[in-house]
Coordinates of C-alpha atoms in Angstrom, one line a residue:
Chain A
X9 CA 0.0 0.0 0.0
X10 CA 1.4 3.6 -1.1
X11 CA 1.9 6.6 1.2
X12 CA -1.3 7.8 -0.7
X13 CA -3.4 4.7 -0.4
X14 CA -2.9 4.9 3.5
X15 CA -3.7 8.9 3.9
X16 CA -6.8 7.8 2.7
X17 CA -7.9 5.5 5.2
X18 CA -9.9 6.5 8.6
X19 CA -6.8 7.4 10.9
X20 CA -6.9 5.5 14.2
X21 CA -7.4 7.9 17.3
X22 CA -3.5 7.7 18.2
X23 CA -2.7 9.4 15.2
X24 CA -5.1 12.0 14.6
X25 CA -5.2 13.3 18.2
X26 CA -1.5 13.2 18.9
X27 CA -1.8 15.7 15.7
X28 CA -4.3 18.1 16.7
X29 CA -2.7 18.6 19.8
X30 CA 0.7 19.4 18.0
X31 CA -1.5 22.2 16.8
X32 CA -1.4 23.9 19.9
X33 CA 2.7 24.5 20.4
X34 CA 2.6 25.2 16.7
X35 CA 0.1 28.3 16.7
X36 CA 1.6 29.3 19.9
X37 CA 5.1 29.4 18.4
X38 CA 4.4 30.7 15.2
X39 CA 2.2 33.4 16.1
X40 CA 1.5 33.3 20.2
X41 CA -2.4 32.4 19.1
X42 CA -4.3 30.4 21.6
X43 CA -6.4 27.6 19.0
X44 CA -9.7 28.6 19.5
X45 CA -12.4 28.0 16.2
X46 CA -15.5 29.4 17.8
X47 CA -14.3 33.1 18.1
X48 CA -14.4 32.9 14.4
X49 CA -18.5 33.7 14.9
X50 CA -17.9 36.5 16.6
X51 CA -15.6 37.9 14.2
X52 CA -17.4 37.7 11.9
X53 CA -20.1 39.3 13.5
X54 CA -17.9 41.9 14.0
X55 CA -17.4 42.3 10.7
X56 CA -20.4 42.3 9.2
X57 CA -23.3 43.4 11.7
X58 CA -21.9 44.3 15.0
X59 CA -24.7 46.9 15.4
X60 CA -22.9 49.1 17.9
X61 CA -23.3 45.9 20.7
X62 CA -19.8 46.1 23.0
X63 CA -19.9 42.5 22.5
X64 CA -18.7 43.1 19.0
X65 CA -17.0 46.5 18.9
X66 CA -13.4 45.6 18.6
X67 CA -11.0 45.8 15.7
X68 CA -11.5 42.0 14.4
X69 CA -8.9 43.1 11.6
X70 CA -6.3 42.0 14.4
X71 CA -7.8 38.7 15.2
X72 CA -8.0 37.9 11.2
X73 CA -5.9 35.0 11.5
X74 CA -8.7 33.4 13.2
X75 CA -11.1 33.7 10.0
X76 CA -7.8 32.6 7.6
X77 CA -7.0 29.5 9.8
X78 CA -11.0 28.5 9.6
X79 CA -11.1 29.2 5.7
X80 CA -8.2 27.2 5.8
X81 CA -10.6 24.0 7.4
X82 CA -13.1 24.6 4.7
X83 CA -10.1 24.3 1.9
X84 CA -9.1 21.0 4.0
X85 CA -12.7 19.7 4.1
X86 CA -12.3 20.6 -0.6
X87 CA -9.3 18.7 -0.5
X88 CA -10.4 15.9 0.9
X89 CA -13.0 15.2 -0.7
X90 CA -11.0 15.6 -4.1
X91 CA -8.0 13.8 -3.3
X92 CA -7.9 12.0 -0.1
X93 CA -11.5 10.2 0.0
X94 CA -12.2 7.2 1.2
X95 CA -15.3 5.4 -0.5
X96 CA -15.8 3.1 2.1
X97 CA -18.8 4.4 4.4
X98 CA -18.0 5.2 7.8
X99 CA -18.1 2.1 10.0
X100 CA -19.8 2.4 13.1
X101 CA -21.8 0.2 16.0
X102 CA -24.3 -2.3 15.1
X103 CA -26.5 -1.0 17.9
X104 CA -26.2 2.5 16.3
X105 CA -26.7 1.4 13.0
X106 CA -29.7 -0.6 14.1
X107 CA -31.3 2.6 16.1
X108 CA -31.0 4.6 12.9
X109 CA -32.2 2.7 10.5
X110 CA -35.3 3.1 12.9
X111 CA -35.4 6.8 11.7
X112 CA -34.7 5.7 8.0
X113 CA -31.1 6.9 8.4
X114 CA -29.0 4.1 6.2
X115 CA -26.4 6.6 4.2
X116 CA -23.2 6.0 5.6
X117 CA -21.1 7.8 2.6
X118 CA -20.8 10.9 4.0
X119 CA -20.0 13.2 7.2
X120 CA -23.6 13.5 7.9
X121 CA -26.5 11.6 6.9
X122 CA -27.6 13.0 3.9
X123 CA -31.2 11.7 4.6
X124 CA -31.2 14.5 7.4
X125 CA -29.0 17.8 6.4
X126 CA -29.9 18.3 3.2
X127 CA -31.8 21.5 1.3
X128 CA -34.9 19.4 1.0
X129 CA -34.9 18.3 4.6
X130 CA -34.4 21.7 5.8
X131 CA -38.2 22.0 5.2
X132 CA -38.8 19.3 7.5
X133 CA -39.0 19.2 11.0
X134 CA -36.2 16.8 11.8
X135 CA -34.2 18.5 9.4
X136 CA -35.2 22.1 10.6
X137 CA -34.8 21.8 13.9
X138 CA -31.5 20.0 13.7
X139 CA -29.9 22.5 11.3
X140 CA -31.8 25.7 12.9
X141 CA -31.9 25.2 16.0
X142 CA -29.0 23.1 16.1
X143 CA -26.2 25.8 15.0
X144 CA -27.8 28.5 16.7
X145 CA -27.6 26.1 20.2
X146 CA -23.8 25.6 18.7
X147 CA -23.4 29.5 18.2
X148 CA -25.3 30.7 21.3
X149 CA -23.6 27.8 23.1
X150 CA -20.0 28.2 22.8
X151 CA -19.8 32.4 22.8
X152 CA -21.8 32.0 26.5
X153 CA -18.9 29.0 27.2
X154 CA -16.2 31.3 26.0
X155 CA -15.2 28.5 23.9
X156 CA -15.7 25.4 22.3
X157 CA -13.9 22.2 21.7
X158 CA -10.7 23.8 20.7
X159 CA -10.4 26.5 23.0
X160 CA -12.0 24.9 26.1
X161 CA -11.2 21.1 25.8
X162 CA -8.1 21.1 23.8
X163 CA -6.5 24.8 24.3
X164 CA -7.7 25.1 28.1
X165 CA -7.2 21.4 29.7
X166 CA -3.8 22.0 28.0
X167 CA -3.2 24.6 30.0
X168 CA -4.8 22.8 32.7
X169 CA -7.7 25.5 33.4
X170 CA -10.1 24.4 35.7
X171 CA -13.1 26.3 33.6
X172 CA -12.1 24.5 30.9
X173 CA -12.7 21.4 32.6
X174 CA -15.8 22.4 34.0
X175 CA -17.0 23.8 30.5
X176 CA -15.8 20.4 28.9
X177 CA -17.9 17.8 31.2
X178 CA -20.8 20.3 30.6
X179 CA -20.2 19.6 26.8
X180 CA -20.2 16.3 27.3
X181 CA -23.3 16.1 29.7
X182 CA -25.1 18.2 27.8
X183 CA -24.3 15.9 24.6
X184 CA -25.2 12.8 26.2
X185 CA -28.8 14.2 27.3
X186 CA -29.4 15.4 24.0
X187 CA -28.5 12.3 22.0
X188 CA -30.3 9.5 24.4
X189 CA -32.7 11.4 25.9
X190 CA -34.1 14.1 23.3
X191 CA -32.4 13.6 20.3
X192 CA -34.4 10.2 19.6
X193 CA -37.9 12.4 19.5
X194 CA -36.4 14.7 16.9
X195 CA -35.4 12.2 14.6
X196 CA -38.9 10.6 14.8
X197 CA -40.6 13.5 13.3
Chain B
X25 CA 4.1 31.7 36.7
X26 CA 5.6 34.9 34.9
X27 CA 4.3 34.9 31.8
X28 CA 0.6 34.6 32.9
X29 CA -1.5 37.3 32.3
X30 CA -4.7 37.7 34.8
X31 CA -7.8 39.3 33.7
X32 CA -11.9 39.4 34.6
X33 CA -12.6 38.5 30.3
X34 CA -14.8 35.5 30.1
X35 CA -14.1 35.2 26.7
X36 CA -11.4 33.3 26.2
X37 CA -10.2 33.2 22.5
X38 CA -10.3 36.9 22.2
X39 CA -8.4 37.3 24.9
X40 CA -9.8 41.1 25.3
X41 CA -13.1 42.1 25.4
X42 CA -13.2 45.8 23.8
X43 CA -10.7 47.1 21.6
X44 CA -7.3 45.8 22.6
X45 CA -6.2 42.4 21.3
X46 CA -4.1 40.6 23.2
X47 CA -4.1 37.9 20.8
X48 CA -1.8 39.8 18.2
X49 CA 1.5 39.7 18.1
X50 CA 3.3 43.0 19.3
X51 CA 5.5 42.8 16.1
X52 CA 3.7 44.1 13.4
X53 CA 3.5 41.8 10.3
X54 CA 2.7 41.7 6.7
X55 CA -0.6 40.9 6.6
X56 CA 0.3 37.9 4.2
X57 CA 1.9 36.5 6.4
X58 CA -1.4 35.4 8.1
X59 CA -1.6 32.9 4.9
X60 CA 0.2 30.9 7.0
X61 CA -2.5 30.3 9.1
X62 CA -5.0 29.4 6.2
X63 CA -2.1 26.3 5.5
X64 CA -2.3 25.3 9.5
X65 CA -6.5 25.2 9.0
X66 CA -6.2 23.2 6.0
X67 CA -3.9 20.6 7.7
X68 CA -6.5 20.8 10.3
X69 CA -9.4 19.9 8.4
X70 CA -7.7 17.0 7.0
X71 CA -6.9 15.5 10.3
X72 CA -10.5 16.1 11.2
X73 CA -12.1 14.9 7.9
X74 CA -9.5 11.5 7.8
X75 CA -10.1 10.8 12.2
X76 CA -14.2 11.0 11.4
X77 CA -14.2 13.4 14.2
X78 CA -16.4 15.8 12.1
X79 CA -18.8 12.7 11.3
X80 CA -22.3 12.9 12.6
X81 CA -21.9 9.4 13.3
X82 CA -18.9 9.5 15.4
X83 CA -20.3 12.1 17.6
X84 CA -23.3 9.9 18.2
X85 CA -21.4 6.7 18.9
X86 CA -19.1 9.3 21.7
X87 CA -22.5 10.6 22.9
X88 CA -23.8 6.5 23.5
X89 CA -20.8 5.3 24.7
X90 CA -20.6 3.2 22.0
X91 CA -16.7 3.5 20.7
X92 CA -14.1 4.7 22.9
X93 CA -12.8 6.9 19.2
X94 CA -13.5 10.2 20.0
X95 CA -12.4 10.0 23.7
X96 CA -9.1 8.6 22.6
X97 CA -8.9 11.8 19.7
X98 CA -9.6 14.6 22.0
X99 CA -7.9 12.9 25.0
X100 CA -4.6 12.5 23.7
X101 CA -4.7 16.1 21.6
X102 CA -5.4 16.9 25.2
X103 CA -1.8 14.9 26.3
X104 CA 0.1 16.3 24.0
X105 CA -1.0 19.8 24.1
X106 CA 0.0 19.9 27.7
X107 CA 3.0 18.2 27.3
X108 CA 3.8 20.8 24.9
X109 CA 2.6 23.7 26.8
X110 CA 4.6 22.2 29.8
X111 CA 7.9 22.2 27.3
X112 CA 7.0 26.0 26.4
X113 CA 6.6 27.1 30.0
X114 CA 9.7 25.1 31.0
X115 CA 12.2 26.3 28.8
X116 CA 10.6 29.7 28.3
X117 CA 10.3 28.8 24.6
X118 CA 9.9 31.8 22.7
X119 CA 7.8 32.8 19.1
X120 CA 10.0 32.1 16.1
X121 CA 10.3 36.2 16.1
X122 CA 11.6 36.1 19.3
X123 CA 8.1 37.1 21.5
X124 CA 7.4 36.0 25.0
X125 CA 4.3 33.2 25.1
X126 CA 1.5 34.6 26.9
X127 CA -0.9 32.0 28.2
X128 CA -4.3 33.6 29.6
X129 CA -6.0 32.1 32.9
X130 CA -9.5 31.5 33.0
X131 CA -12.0 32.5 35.4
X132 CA -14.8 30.2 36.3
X133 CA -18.0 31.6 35.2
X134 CA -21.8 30.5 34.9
X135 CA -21.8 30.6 31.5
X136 CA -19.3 27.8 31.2
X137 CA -22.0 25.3 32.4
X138 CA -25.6 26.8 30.9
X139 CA -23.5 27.9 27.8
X140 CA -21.7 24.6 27.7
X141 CA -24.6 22.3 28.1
X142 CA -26.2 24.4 25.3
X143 CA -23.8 24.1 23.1
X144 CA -23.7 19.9 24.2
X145 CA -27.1 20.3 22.7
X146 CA -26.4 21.7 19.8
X147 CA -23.0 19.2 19.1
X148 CA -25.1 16.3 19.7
X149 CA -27.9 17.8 17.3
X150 CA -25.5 18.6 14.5
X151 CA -23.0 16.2 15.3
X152 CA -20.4 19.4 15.1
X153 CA -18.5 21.9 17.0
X154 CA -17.7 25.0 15.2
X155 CA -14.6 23.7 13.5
X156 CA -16.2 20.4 11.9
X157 CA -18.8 22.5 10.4
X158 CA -16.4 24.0 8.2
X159 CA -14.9 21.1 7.1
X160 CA -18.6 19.4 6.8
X161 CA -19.0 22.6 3.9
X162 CA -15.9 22.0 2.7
X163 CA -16.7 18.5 2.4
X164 CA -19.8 18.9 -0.4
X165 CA -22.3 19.2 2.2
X166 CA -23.5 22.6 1.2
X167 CA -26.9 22.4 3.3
X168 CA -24.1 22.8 6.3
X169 CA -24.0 26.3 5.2
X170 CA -27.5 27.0 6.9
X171 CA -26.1 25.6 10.1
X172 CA -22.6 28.0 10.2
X173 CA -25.6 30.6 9.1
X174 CA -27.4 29.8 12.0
X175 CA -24.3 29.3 14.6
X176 CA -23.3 33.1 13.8
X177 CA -26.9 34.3 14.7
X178 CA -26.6 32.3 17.8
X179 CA -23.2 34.2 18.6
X180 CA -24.7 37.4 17.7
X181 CA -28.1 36.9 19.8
X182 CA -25.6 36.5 22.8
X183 CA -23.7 39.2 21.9
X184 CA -27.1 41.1 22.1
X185 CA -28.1 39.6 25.5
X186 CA -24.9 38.7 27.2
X187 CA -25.7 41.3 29.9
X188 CA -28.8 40.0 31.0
X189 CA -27.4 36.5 30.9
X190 CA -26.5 34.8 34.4
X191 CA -22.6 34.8 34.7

């Protein structure tokens, strides 16, 4: 198997996380930036509507690396889907795959189920309210946690911040409510 | 620690509130230069494209308990990252021009938990934090671009309310 044929495959845990943290000394030493994606949505609120709110009157032309480094994921997410796919569908749990083929979820090819965020299924109620009122929980969410995955659970238990941890296990409670508990009503609309 | 900077900011990433930006760099650069970071995110969103960690799926098996994947991802970015930040403070590793490292500590704050449960919500519901969703766009799912429309309302709604928020 080439170099090529084996970038293509799912990478196993020890490998991808070992390289995201990396990304952490790197920003620091290249530019002293903490890694922090969500603070892109402000910037960019900044930008474009900050409506005299203090929240987003500040120069975000100085935090522009911030909305480089995120365009930068979106070229990544181009790339490898041009060059580095893997055709295989993603492989998960029986018992998962059995509780979503109770919600007509079967599509495995892609990095969501297409059978829920597409255009059409915006105009449904599974599909609305996970899109809609998903992102804006994500948005809302992470700005109210001064941070999300990156800049709490990655950036701030690497700094061993006790917020951090205490915004993290709140992720993750929060998570696990949603998917056992609510989630399951949503998808049977 | 010396090179710890206290303040009462909640916000974390942008490290100051109103108009100062602790985040930049005290030498000025080019502003091509920040092309640099663009190559950084695009490494990054092939890491989290080839892990799955911006699959739908994976966030639900993490969410059930149902494959110990995304633990092992954001736990041992989480060893490494503070192995590395414990080389930095160590040996007072400097910026490749030469700056001081600033590391900023946080203060505990409601919003950490209500804000962090909501947005817990709104991962398990999309099956992304802010970062996957860019790669999700980047990725051919365009509907995604209704969800990062969404996620910056959210942000600004806070924005508009953060005062009379608990914190």
């Amino acid at each position: 198997m080439n170099l090529i044929e084996l970038i293509k495959q799912p990478w196993p845990w020890y490998v991808a996380g070992p390289l995201i943290g990396l990304m952490v000394p790197t920003l620091l030493i290249v530019g002293n930036k903490s890694l922090g994606i969500s603070s892109s949505l402000r910037h960019v609120c900044a930008a474009c509507v900050p409506a005299k709110i203090p929240f987003f009157s500040y120069d975000w032309k100085k935090e522009i690396w911030n909305l480089f480094f995120v365009f930068g994921i979106f070229i990544g997410g181009i790339i490898t889907v041009l060059y580095l796919k893997n055709d295989a569908p993603v492989l998960v749990h029986p018992d998962l795959a059995t509780e979503l083929a109770s919600y007509s979820i079967t599509d495995y090819s892609g990095l969501v189920p297409v059978e829920l965020f597409n255009w059409g299924s915006l105009f449904t109620a599974r599909g609305f309210i996970l899109m809609v009122i998903g992102g804006f929980l994500v948005g809302f969410g992470t700005r109210y946690a001064g941070g999300c995955t990156s800049g709490h659970a990655i950036m701030g238990l690497s700094t061993l911040q006790l917020p951090s941890l205490i915004a993290t296990i709140s992720f993750m409670v929060g998570g696990f409510i949603m998917a056992n508990l609510i989630l399951p009503f949503i998808l049977s609309l | 620690m010396q090179n710890t900077i206290k303040d009462t900011n909640t916000d974390f990433e942008v490290r100051s509130l109103d108009a100062i930006c602790v985040n930049e760099e005290e030498v000025k650069v080019p502003t091509w230069y920040n092309l640099q970071y663009m190559v950084f995110g695009i490494l990054f969103g092939i890491i989290l494209i080839k892990s799955e960690v911006v699959s739908w799926f994976r966030i639900q098996e993490m969410f059930r308990l149902q494959s110990f994947h995304m633990f092992g991802v954001i736990g041992s970015a989480v060893v490494v990252g503070a192995i590395s930040v414990f080389l930095i403070k160590k040996f007072k590793i400097k910026t490749i021009r030469g700056e001081q490292i600033i590391f900023a500590d946080k203060t505990f704050n409601k919003g950490q938990i209500y804000g962090g449960l909501m947005f817990g919500f709104g991962w398990a519901m999309t099956g992304a934090c802010p970062g996957p969703l860019y790669a999700q766009l980047g990725y051919g799912a365009t509907a995604i671009i209704v969800t990062i429309f969404m996620s910056i309302v959210g942000t600004w709604v806070y924005g508009k309310f953060r005062d009379k928020l608990p914190s």
